[in-house]
Short mmCIF file of C-alpha atoms in Angstrom, two decimals:
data_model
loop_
_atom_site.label_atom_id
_atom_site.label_comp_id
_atom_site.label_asym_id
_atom_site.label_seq_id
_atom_site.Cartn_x
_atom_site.Cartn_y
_atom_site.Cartn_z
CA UNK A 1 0.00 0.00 0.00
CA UNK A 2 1.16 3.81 -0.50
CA UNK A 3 1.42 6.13 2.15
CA UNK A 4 -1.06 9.26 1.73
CA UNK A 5 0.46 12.20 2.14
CA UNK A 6 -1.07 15.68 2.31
CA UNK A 7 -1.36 16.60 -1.16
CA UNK A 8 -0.12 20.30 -2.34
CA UNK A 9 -3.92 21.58 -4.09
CA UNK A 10 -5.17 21.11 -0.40
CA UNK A 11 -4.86 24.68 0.54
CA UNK A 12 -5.42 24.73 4.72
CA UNK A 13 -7.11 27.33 6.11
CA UNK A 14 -5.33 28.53 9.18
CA UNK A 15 -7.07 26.42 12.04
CA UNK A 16 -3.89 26.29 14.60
CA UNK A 17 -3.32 28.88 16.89
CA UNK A 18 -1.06 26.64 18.76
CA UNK A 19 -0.09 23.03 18.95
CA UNK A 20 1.52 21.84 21.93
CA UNK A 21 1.47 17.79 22.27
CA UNK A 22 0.82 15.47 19.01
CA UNK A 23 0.73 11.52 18.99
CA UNK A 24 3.37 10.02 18.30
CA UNK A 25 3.57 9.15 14.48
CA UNK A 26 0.22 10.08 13.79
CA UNK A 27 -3.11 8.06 12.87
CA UNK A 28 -4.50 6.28 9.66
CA UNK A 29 -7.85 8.11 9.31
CA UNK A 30 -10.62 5.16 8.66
CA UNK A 31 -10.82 6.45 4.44
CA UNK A 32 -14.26 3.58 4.47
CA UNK A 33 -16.29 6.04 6.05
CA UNK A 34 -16.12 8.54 3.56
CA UNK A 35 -17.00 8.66 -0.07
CA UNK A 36 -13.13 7.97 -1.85
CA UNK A 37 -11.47 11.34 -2.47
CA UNK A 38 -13.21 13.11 0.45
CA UNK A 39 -11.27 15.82 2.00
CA UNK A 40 -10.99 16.03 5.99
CA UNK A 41 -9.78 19.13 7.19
CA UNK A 42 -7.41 20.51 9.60
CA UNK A 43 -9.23 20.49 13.05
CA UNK A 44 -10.98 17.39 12.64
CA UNK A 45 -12.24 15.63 15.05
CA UNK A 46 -11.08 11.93 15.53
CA UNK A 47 -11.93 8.84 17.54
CA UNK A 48 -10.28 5.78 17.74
CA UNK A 49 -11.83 2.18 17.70
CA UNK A 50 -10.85 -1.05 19.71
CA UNK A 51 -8.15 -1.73 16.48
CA UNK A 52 -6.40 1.55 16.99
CA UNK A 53 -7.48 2.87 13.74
CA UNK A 54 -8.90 6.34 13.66
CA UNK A 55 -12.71 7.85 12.58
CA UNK A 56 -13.35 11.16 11.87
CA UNK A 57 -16.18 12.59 14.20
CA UNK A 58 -18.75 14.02 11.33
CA UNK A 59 -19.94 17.59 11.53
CA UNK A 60 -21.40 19.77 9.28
CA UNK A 61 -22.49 23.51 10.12
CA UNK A 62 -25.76 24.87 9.16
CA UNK A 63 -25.99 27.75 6.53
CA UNK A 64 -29.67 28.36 7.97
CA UNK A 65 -31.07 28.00 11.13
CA UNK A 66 -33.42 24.84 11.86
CA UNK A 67 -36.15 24.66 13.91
CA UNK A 68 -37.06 22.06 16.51
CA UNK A 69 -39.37 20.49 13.53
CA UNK A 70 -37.19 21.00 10.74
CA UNK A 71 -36.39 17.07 8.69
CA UNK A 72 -34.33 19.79 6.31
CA UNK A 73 -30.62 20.59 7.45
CA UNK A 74 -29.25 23.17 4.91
CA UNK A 75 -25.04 23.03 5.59
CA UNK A 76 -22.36 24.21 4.18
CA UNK A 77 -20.45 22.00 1.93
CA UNK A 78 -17.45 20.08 2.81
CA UNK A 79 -18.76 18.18 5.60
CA UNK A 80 -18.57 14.47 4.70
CA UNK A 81 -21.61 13.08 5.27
CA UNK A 82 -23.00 10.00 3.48
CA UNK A 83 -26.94 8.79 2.97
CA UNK A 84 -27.58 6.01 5.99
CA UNK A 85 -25.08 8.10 7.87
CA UNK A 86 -27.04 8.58 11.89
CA UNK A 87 -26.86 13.01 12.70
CA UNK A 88 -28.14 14.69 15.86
CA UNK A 89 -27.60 17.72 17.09
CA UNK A 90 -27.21 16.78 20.51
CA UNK A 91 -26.05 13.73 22.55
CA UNK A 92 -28.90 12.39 24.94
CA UNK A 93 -31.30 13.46 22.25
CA UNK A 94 -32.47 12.12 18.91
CA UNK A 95 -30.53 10.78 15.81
CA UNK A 96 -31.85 9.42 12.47
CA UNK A 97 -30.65 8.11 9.43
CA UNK A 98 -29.91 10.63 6.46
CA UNK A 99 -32.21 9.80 3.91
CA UNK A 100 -31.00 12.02 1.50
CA UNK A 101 -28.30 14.70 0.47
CA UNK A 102 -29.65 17.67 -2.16
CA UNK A 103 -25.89 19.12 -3.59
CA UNK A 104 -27.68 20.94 -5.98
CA UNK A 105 -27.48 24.64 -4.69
CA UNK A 106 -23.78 26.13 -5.12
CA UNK A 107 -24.10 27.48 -1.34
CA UNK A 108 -25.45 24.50 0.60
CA UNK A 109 -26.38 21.13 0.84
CA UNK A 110 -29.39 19.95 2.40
CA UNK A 111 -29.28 16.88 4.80
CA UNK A 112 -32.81 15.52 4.93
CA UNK A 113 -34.09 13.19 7.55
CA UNK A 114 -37.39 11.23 7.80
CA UNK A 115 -38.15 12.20 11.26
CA UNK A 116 -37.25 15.61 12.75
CA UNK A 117 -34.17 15.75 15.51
CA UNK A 118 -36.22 17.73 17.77
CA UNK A 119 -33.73 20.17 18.48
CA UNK A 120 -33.73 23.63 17.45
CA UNK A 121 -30.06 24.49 15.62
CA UNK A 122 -28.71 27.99 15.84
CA UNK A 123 -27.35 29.27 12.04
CA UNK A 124 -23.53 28.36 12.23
CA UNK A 125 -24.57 25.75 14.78
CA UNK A 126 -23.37 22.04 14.60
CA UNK A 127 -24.99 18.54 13.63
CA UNK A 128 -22.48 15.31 14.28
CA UNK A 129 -22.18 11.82 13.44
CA UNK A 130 -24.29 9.59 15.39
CA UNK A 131 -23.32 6.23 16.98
CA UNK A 132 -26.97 4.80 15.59
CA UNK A 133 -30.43 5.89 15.60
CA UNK A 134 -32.20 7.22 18.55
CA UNK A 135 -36.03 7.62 18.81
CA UNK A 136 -35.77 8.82 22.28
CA UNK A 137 -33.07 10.72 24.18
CA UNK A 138 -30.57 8.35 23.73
CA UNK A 139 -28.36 9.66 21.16
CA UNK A 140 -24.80 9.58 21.45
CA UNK A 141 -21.28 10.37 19.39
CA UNK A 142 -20.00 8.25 16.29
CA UNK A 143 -16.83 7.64 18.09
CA UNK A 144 -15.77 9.12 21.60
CA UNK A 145 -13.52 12.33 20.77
CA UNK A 146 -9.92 11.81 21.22
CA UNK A 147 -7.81 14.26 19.49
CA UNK A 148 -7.98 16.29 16.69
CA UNK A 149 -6.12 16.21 12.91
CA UNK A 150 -3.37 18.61 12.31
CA UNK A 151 -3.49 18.60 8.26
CA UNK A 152 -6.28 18.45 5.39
CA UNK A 153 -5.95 14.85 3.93
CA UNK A 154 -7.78 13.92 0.72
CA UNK A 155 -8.63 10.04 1.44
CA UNK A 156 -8.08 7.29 -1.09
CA UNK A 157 -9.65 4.19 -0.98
CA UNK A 158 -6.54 1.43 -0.50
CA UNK A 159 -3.86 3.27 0.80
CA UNK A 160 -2.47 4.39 4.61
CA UNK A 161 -4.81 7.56 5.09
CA UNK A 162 -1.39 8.92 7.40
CA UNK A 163 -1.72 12.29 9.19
CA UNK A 164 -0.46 14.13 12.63
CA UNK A 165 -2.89 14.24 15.34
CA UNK A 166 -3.29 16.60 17.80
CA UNK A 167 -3.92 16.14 21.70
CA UNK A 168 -3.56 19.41 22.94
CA UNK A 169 -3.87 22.59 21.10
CA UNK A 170 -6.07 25.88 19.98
CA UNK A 171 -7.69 26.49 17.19
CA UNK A 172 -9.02 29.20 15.37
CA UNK A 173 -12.68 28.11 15.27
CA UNK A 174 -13.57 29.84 12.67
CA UNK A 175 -11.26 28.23 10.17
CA UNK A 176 -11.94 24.55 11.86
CA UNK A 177 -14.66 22.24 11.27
CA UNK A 178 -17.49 22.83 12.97
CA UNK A 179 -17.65 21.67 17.12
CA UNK A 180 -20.65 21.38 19.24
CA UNK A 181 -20.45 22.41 22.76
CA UNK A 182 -20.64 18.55 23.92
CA UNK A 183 -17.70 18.23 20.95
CA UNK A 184 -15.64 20.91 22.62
CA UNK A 185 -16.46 19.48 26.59
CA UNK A 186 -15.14 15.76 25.28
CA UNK A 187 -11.88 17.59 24.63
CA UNK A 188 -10.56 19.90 27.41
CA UNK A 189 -7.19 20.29 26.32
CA UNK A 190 -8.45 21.36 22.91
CA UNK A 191 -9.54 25.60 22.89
CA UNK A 192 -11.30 26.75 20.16
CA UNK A 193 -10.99 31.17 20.17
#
């Protein structure tokens, strides 16, 4: 297999204020739970499973406000998500299944889900990755946050998704992906100014 590098045309925004402790030779980013050729940004949110290998913790912020009966999620684009993928907008609340993904506005994509989250989501709020669905108050995280990614990395399909990882450090939050408060509470020795 090759190692993935971070490619040149990935032009970072500025997410680090700071980075003071990394692991070790970095982690291979799970690439089978994206679409192949999906970019994850600097700032990323990561979780590791009982194999060691490392998922990215899903987010996607909202270009408009939701309500608290809203199925329709218009985000910005660039977050990741697949159909069949679980969202919420909070843990210990609901989470369903994306049933389908509209990319056909230049500004947004909508996320749309059969039954409503039941949470109200601010404009330039979060939605995350859900462990599975959750018809009562019972959702939870994808994969319990753990660090965060130092790089952009365009995934391919095959090969060692390799990049630095980041256990304590600030970043700019308006140049990282998208964190929920709950996000930003799982990781204390991550700031986001």
């Amino acid at each position: 297999m090759m190692q993935n590098f971070q490619e040149s045309e990935l032009a970072d925004k500025l997410a680090f204020a700071t980075k003071l402790e990394d692991i070790s030779g970095g982690i291979t980013i799970a690439a089978a739970d994206f679409t192949d050729g999906a970019v994850v940004q600097a700032g990323s949110v990561v979780g590791k499973d009982n194999n060691g290998l490392y998922h990215v913790l899903k987010t996607a912020k909202l270009h408009t406000a939701a309500g608290n009966s809203a199925t329709n999620y218009l985000v910005f684009k660039g977050h990741g998500f697949k159909v069949g993928d679980f969202v919420a907008a909070l843990t210990g609340a609901k989470a369903y299944a994306i049933t389908a993904i509209d990319t056909s506005n230049a500004d947004y994509d909508t996320l749309t889900v059969a039954t409503t989250l039941g949470v109200a989501v601010a404009q330039y709020g979060g939605v995350f990755q859900a462990a599975a669905e959750a018809s009562t108050n019972t959702s939870a995280f994808k994969v319990t946050p753990f660090a965060v990614t130092g790089h952009a990395i365009k995934l391919k399909a095959g090969e060692t998704n390799a990049v630095d990882a980041w256990l304590r450090a600030t970043l700019f939050e308006a140049n990282a992906p998208v964190a929920t408060a709950q996000m930003k509470a799982a990781l204390p020795q991550i700031l986001w100014v």
